[in-house]
Short mmCIF file of C-alpha atoms in Angstrom, two decimals:
data_model
loop_
_atom_site.label_atom_id
_atom_site.label_comp_id
_atom_site.label_asym_id
_atom_site.label_seq_id
_atom_site.Cartn_x
_atom_site.Cartn_y
_atom_site.Cartn_z
CA GLN A 1 -15.72 -26.56 13.23
CA ARG A 2 -17.44 -25.08 16.24
CA ASP A 3 -14.17 -24.10 17.92
CA ALA A 4 -12.59 -22.74 14.71
CA LYS A 5 -10.64 -19.53 15.13
CA GLY A 6 -11.03 -16.41 13.05
CA GLN A 7 -7.88 -17.19 11.06
CA TYR A 8 -9.38 -20.46 9.81
CA LEU A 9 -12.53 -18.72 8.52
CA PHE A 10 -10.53 -15.90 6.95
CA ASP A 11 -8.12 -18.27 5.20
CA LEU A 12 -11.05 -20.31 3.92
CA LEU A 13 -12.65 -17.21 2.43
CA CYS A 14 -9.40 -16.02 0.83
CA HIS A 15 -8.98 -19.48 -0.71
CA HIS A 16 -12.45 -19.14 -2.29
CA LEU A 17 -11.47 -15.73 -3.64
CA ASN A 18 -8.09 -17.01 -4.87
CA LEU A 19 -6.56 -14.10 -2.94
CA LEU A 20 -2.89 -14.11 -1.91
CA GLU A 21 -2.43 -10.45 -0.89
CA LYS A 22 -4.90 -10.97 1.93
CA ASP A 23 -3.33 -8.94 4.75
CA TYR A 24 -5.17 -5.77 3.69
CA PHE A 25 -8.55 -7.38 4.35
CA GLY A 26 -10.60 -8.48 7.33
CA ILE A 27 -14.00 -9.78 8.37
CA ARG A 28 -16.39 -7.37 10.02
CA PHE A 29 -19.55 -8.10 11.98
CA VAL A 30 -22.10 -6.13 13.97
CA ASP A 31 -23.28 -7.21 17.42
CA PRO A 32 -26.92 -6.99 18.66
CA ASP A 33 -26.20 -3.49 20.04
CA LYS A 34 -25.27 -2.30 16.51
CA GLN A 35 -21.58 -2.04 17.46
CA ARG A 36 -19.15 -2.95 14.69
CA HIS A 37 -16.24 -5.32 15.31
CA TRP A 38 -13.36 -6.81 13.37
CA LEU A 39 -13.16 -10.57 13.73
CA GLU A 40 -10.05 -11.40 15.78
CA PHE A 41 -8.10 -14.16 14.08
CA THR A 42 -6.53 -15.59 17.24
CA LYS A 43 -9.88 -16.15 18.98
CA SER A 44 -12.74 -18.58 18.45
CA VAL A 45 -15.32 -17.31 15.96
CA VAL A 46 -18.29 -18.50 18.05
CA LYS A 47 -16.97 -16.92 21.25
CA GLN A 48 -16.74 -13.52 19.54
CA MET A 49 -20.40 -13.63 18.49
CA ARG A 50 -23.00 -12.35 20.92
CA ALA A 51 -25.82 -13.12 18.50
CA GLN A 52 -27.31 -16.51 17.75
CA PRO A 53 -26.56 -18.26 14.44
CA PRO A 54 -26.81 -17.81 11.57
CA PHE A 55 -23.96 -15.29 11.81
CA THR A 56 -23.70 -12.53 9.23
CA MET A 57 -20.27 -11.12 8.45
CA CYS A 58 -18.80 -8.84 5.80
CA PHE A 59 -15.52 -9.10 3.91
CA ARG A 60 -13.96 -5.62 3.93
CA VAL A 61 -10.70 -3.76 3.39
CA LYS A 62 -9.25 -3.34 6.88
CA PHE A 63 -5.93 -1.70 6.01
CA TYR A 64 -6.07 0.47 2.89
CA PRO A 65 -2.92 0.10 0.75
CA THR A 66 -0.67 3.16 0.80
CA ASP A 67 -0.51 2.91 -3.00
CA PRO A 68 -3.40 0.71 -4.21
CA ALA A 69 -2.31 0.99 -7.84
CA ALA A 70 0.98 -0.71 -6.89
CA LEU A 71 -0.68 -3.91 -5.63
CA LYS A 72 0.85 -6.95 -7.33
CA GLU A 73 -2.28 -8.79 -8.48
CA GLU A 74 -5.35 -7.61 -10.35
CA ILE A 75 -7.69 -9.60 -8.08
CA THR A 76 -6.42 -7.59 -5.09
CA ARG A 77 -6.84 -4.30 -6.93
CA TYR A 78 -10.36 -5.31 -7.92
CA LEU A 79 -11.38 -6.06 -4.33
CA VAL A 80 -9.89 -2.76 -3.12
CA PHE A 81 -11.70 -1.02 -5.98
CA LEU A 82 -15.01 -2.53 -4.81
CA GLN A 83 -14.38 -1.26 -1.28
CA ILE A 84 -13.49 2.28 -2.34
CA LYS A 85 -16.46 2.36 -4.70
CA ARG A 86 -18.61 1.44 -1.72
CA ASP A 87 -16.95 4.21 0.32
CA LEU A 88 -17.80 6.70 -2.42
CA TYR A 89 -21.45 5.61 -2.65
CA HIS A 90 -21.90 5.74 1.13
CA GLY A 91 -20.37 9.20 1.52
CA ARG A 92 -17.13 8.20 3.27
CA LEU A 93 -14.89 9.21 0.36
CA LEU A 94 -15.49 12.95 0.17
CA CYS A 95 -14.57 14.80 -3.01
CA LYS A 96 -15.49 17.65 -5.31
CA THR A 97 -18.35 17.03 -7.73
CA SER A 98 -15.94 17.07 -10.67
CA ASP A 99 -13.86 14.35 -9.00
CA ALA A 100 -17.03 12.39 -8.18
CA ALA A 101 -18.07 12.50 -11.84
CA LEU A 102 -14.65 11.27 -12.95
CA LEU A 103 -14.67 8.43 -10.42
CA ALA A 104 -18.21 7.51 -11.46
CA ALA A 105 -17.13 7.37 -15.09
CA TYR A 106 -14.32 4.97 -14.18
CA ILE A 107 -16.86 2.85 -12.29
CA LEU A 108 -19.16 2.64 -15.29
CA GLN A 109 -16.30 1.72 -17.57
CA GLY A 110 -15.17 -0.90 -15.06
CA ASN A 111 -18.61 -2.46 -15.37
CA GLY A 112 -18.35 -2.48 -19.16
CA LEU A 113 -20.85 0.37 -19.53
CA SER A 114 -20.68 3.71 -21.29
CA CYS A 115 -22.38 7.07 -21.13
CA SER A 116 -24.40 6.13 -24.20
CA LEU A 117 -25.73 3.04 -22.42
CA MET A 118 -26.28 4.51 -18.96
CA GLY A 119 -27.04 8.09 -19.87
CA LYS A 120 -25.38 11.01 -18.12
CA ASN A 121 -28.56 11.75 -16.15
CA CYS A 122 -28.25 8.31 -14.54
CA LEU A 123 -24.59 8.96 -13.76
CA ARG A 124 -25.41 12.30 -12.16
CA SER A 125 -28.21 10.84 -10.06
CA ARG A 126 -26.00 8.07 -8.67
CA LEU A 127 -23.58 10.58 -7.17
CA SER A 128 -25.77 13.70 -6.98
CA VAL A 129 -23.60 15.57 -9.49
CA PRO A 130 -25.20 18.89 -10.60
CA SER A 131 -26.04 18.96 -14.30
CA GLY A 132 -23.64 21.83 -15.02
CA ARG A 133 -20.71 19.95 -13.50
CA PHE A 134 -20.93 16.79 -15.59
CA LYS A 135 -18.34 16.42 -18.31
CA PRO A 136 -18.25 13.64 -20.92
CA PHE A 137 -15.61 11.01 -20.26
CA PRO A 138 -13.55 9.32 -23.00
CA PHE A 139 -14.49 5.63 -22.82
CA GLY A 140 -12.67 2.76 -24.46
CA GLN A 141 -10.57 1.47 -21.56
CA THR A 142 -10.63 -2.10 -20.32
CA PRO A 143 -12.22 -2.68 -16.89
CA ALA A 144 -8.78 -3.39 -15.36
CA ILE A 145 -7.36 -0.07 -16.64
CA SER A 146 -10.46 1.84 -15.54
CA GLU A 147 -10.19 0.36 -12.05
CA LEU A 148 -6.49 1.22 -11.93
CA ASN A 149 -7.24 4.83 -12.90
CA PHE A 150 -10.01 4.90 -10.29
CA LEU A 151 -7.55 3.77 -7.58
CA ARG A 152 -4.94 6.31 -8.64
CA LYS A 153 -7.48 9.11 -8.39
CA ALA A 154 -9.06 7.91 -5.14
CA GLN A 155 -5.76 7.70 -3.28
CA THR A 156 -5.13 11.42 -3.89
CA LEU A 157 -8.26 12.41 -1.94
CA GLU A 158 -8.01 13.54 1.69
CA THR A 159 -10.50 10.96 2.93
CA TYR A 160 -8.99 7.96 1.13
CA GLY A 161 -8.94 5.03 3.56
CA VAL A 162 -11.23 6.70 6.10
CA ASP A 163 -13.41 4.35 8.16
CA PRO A 164 -15.21 6.91 10.37
CA HIS A 165 -15.91 6.50 14.08
CA PRO A 166 -18.56 8.96 15.35
CA CYS A 167 -17.46 10.93 18.44
CA LYS A 168 -17.74 14.32 20.12
CA ASP A 169 -14.95 16.71 21.02
CA VAL A 170 -14.49 18.37 24.43
CA SER A 171 -16.90 21.15 23.38
CA GLY A 172 -19.62 18.66 22.50
CA ASN A 173 -19.27 19.13 18.74
CA ALA A 174 -19.86 16.11 16.53
CA ALA A 175 -16.77 14.67 14.88
CA PHE A 176 -15.59 11.58 13.04
CA LEU A 177 -12.27 9.99 13.94
CA ALA A 178 -10.47 7.75 11.46
CA PHE A 179 -7.17 6.00 10.84
CA THR A 180 -5.63 6.10 7.36
CA PRO A 181 -2.42 4.74 5.80
CA PHE A 182 -0.76 8.03 6.61
CA GLY A 183 -2.04 8.85 10.10
CA PHE A 184 -4.89 9.85 12.38
CA VAL A 185 -7.67 12.06 11.00
CA VAL A 186 -10.47 14.11 12.58
CA LEU A 187 -13.37 15.23 10.36
CA GLN A 188 -15.94 17.87 11.29
CA GLY A 189 -18.57 19.23 8.92
CA ASN A 190 -17.11 17.30 5.96
CA LYS A 191 -13.73 18.98 6.55
CA ARG A 192 -10.49 17.53 7.86
CA VAL A 193 -9.64 19.53 10.99
CA HIS A 194 -6.78 17.38 12.29
CA PHE A 195 -4.19 15.19 10.61
CA ILE A 196 -1.54 13.54 12.78
CA LYS A 197 1.18 11.47 11.11
CA TRP A 198 1.77 7.99 12.52
CA ASN A 199 5.30 8.84 13.68
CA GLU A 200 3.84 11.71 15.74
CA VAL A 201 1.39 9.46 17.64
CA THR A 202 3.11 8.33 20.84
CA LYS A 203 0.22 6.62 22.63
CA MET A 204 -3.49 5.83 22.48
CA LYS A 205 -5.65 4.89 25.44
CA PHE A 206 -9.27 4.93 26.56
CA GLU A 207 -11.23 5.03 29.78
CA GLY A 208 -14.93 4.28 29.54
CA LYS A 209 -16.24 6.42 26.68
CA THR A 210 -13.18 8.74 26.59
CA PHE A 211 -10.46 8.28 23.97
CA TYR A 212 -7.04 9.92 24.33
CA LEU A 213 -4.48 10.41 21.58
CA TYR A 214 -1.01 11.51 22.70
CA VAL A 215 0.94 13.46 20.09
CA SER A 216 4.56 14.60 19.98
CA GLN A 217 5.28 17.07 17.20
CA LYS A 218 8.23 19.23 16.15
CA GLU A 219 10.22 21.17 18.76
CA GLU A 220 9.10 18.66 21.41
CA LYS A 221 5.56 20.04 21.34
CA LYS A 222 3.31 17.53 23.09
CA ILE A 223 -0.49 17.57 22.97
CA VAL A 224 -3.32 15.27 24.02
CA LEU A 225 -6.45 15.07 21.87
CA THR A 226 -9.56 13.98 23.78
CA TYR A 227 -12.78 12.66 22.27
CA PHE A 228 -15.91 10.98 23.58
CA ALA A 229 -17.40 7.91 21.91
CA PRO A 230 -21.12 7.05 22.12
CA THR A 231 -20.52 3.97 24.31
CA PRO A 232 -17.62 2.26 26.12
CA GLU A 233 -17.77 -0.56 23.54
CA ALA A 234 -17.48 1.95 20.68
CA CYS A 235 -14.51 3.56 22.44
CA LYS A 236 -12.78 0.22 22.89
CA HIS A 237 -13.35 -0.60 19.21
CA LEU A 238 -11.89 2.80 18.24
CA TRP A 239 -8.83 2.16 20.43
CA LYS A 240 -8.24 -1.33 19.02
CA CYS A 241 -8.53 -0.01 15.45
CA GLY A 242 -5.97 2.67 16.26
CA ILE A 243 -3.53 0.17 17.78
CA GLU A 244 -3.79 -2.14 14.76
CA ASN A 245 -3.48 0.63 12.17
CA GLN A 246 -0.44 2.20 13.81
CA ALA A 247 1.29 -1.19 14.06
CA PHE A 248 0.49 -2.07 10.44
CA TYR A 249 1.65 1.18 8.87
CA LYS A 250 4.41 2.36 11.23
CA LEU A 251 6.44 -0.69 12.23
CA GLU A 252 9.23 -2.18 10.13
CA LYS A 253 8.49 -5.80 11.08
CA SER A 254 5.87 -7.74 13.03
CA SER A 255 8.43 -8.85 15.63
CA GLN A 256 8.33 -5.25 16.92
CA VAL A 257 4.63 -5.57 17.85
CA ARG A 258 4.01 -5.32 21.58
CA THR A 259 0.98 -5.91 23.79
CA VAL A 260 -0.49 -2.56 24.80
CA SER A 261 -2.75 -1.54 27.67
CA SER A 262 -5.66 0.88 27.52
CA SER A 263 -4.55 2.35 30.85
CA ASN A 264 -1.39 4.04 32.12
CA LEU A 265 -1.01 1.04 34.43
CA PHE A 266 -0.30 -2.09 32.39
CA PHE A 267 -2.08 -4.41 34.82
CA LYS A 268 -5.28 -2.35 34.63
CA GLY A 269 -7.74 -1.85 31.79
CA SER A 270 -7.88 -3.76 28.49
CA ARG A 271 -4.86 -5.33 26.85
CA PHE A 272 -4.55 -5.92 23.15
CA ARG A 273 -1.94 -7.05 20.64
CA TYR A 274 -2.00 -6.80 16.85
CA SER A 275 -1.50 -10.31 15.46
CA GLY A 276 -0.83 -9.80 11.75
CA ARG A 277 2.01 -8.78 9.47
CA VAL A 278 2.97 -5.13 8.91
CA ALA A 279 2.71 -3.22 5.63
CA LYS A 280 6.40 -3.47 4.77
CA GLU A 281 6.36 -7.26 5.18
CA VAL A 282 3.19 -7.54 3.12
CA MET A 283 4.68 -5.58 0.22
CA GLU A 284 7.88 -7.64 0.34
CA SER A 285 5.82 -10.83 0.26
CA SER A 286 3.69 -9.56 -2.64
CA ALA A 287 6.79 -8.89 -4.72
CA LYS A 288 7.59 -12.62 -4.57
CA ILE A 289 4.24 -13.76 -5.99
CA LYS A 290 4.73 -15.66 -9.23
CA ARG A 291 1.66 -17.35 -10.71
CA GLU A 292 -0.77 -17.07 -13.56
CA PRO A 293 -3.20 -14.24 -12.70
CA PRO A 294 -6.52 -15.70 -11.49
CA GLU A 295 -9.59 -15.09 -13.62
CA ILE A 296 -11.85 -12.30 -12.38
CA HIS A 297 -15.60 -12.49 -12.92
CA ARG A 298 -16.82 -8.92 -12.73
CA ALA A 299 -20.49 -8.31 -12.01
CA GLY A 300 -22.64 -5.42 -13.23
CA LEU A 301 -24.04 -2.63 -11.13
CA VAL A 302 -26.55 -3.75 -8.52
CA PRO A 303 -29.50 -1.35 -8.07
CA SER A 304 -29.81 0.45 -4.75
CA ARG A 305 -32.25 -1.06 -2.29
CA SER A 306 -32.46 1.87 0.10
CA CYS A 307 -31.64 5.26 -1.37
CA PRO A 308 -31.40 6.61 -4.94
CA SER A 309 -27.94 8.08 -4.27
CA ILE A 310 -26.50 4.92 -2.74
CA THR A 311 -25.62 1.83 -4.77
CA HIS A 312 -24.59 -1.43 -3.21
CA GLY A 313 -21.44 -3.00 -4.64
CA PRO A 314 -21.55 -6.06 -6.87
CA ARG A 315 -21.13 -9.57 -5.60
CA LEU A 316 -18.15 -11.57 -6.77
CA SER A 317 -19.81 -14.11 -9.01
CA SER A 318 -16.81 -16.43 -8.62
CA VAL A 319 -17.65 -16.97 -4.93
CA PRO A 320 -20.22 -19.72 -4.46
CA ARG A 321 -23.07 -19.06 -2.06
CA THR A 322 -23.16 -21.67 0.66
CA ARG A 323 -26.38 -23.52 1.48
CA ARG A 324 -25.34 -23.81 5.10
CA ARG A 325 -27.07 -21.43 7.46
CA ALA A 326 -24.24 -21.20 10.01
CA VAL A 327 -22.37 -18.25 8.49
CA HIS A 328 -23.13 -15.84 5.65
CA ILE A 329 -20.35 -13.55 4.47
CA SER A 330 -21.05 -10.77 2.00
CA ILE A 331 -18.30 -9.57 -0.33
CA MET A 332 -18.22 -5.76 -0.52
CA GLU A 333 -22.00 -5.45 -0.59
CA GLY A 334 -24.39 -3.52 1.62
#
């Protein structure tokens, strides 16, 4: 369907995956200028693409669950596990080397492997863990339990749920801005320098390459954080991500969602409205799911194709590869 909207494509993909708790996920694509975008479900797929077909898109976690271990279905936990594993391999989930070794051990067990099969030198090399920091891990868990333990550990880390946007602060220092289930985060030099809870964020706007975050904290203390994105398109993407994340995690129900403007004057600038359900509604809906758990076909580790310390996530073997050349969607892979 040439005029099909994003929702149609997304629903089709979730049907292939047998996924019901689908609100945490989205479809991402990159335009010819290397700018990332989330596919908007209310708009035509073709009209959002600036490139010529075939279109390449990626299935990703868009809204990280506040408590991933509490997700209702194993298939949902598995897909979130694949995303966080990818975050770890690509350096977005920052942690101590001891935590990295523990997470890596859970990953190996989730793939049905053990230290005796893989060798601890292989495990260290995958996550650059110094030899003195590696500790043997007690194997014997099922993949589902290993993945659950992985999620429980990952959610305790400061950078859980971070999808970084490169920016610069007012002094010209490099920074990464991100939105998490708990609020707005600024990272500099692999350290979290700002954390603003969602209920403290009063407004977000952008003008050109400049992003503004308005914050109201205790004792009526009000501040404005200012950052500069590489391009106006990157700044607009950052702003839209912020609007969607705040609506998803902060609001009680989707009927409270309002159209927002990027400018102080509503009739100027860009306007945008989050179109999905909010976290509370999603969790309430998940609690009502009653069906036989779908079968999960786990794949083994896929060797890295670019860097020894980076491993691309496995494909879901239960998802058939289409012979059509119109659209190719990768599932949690590079």
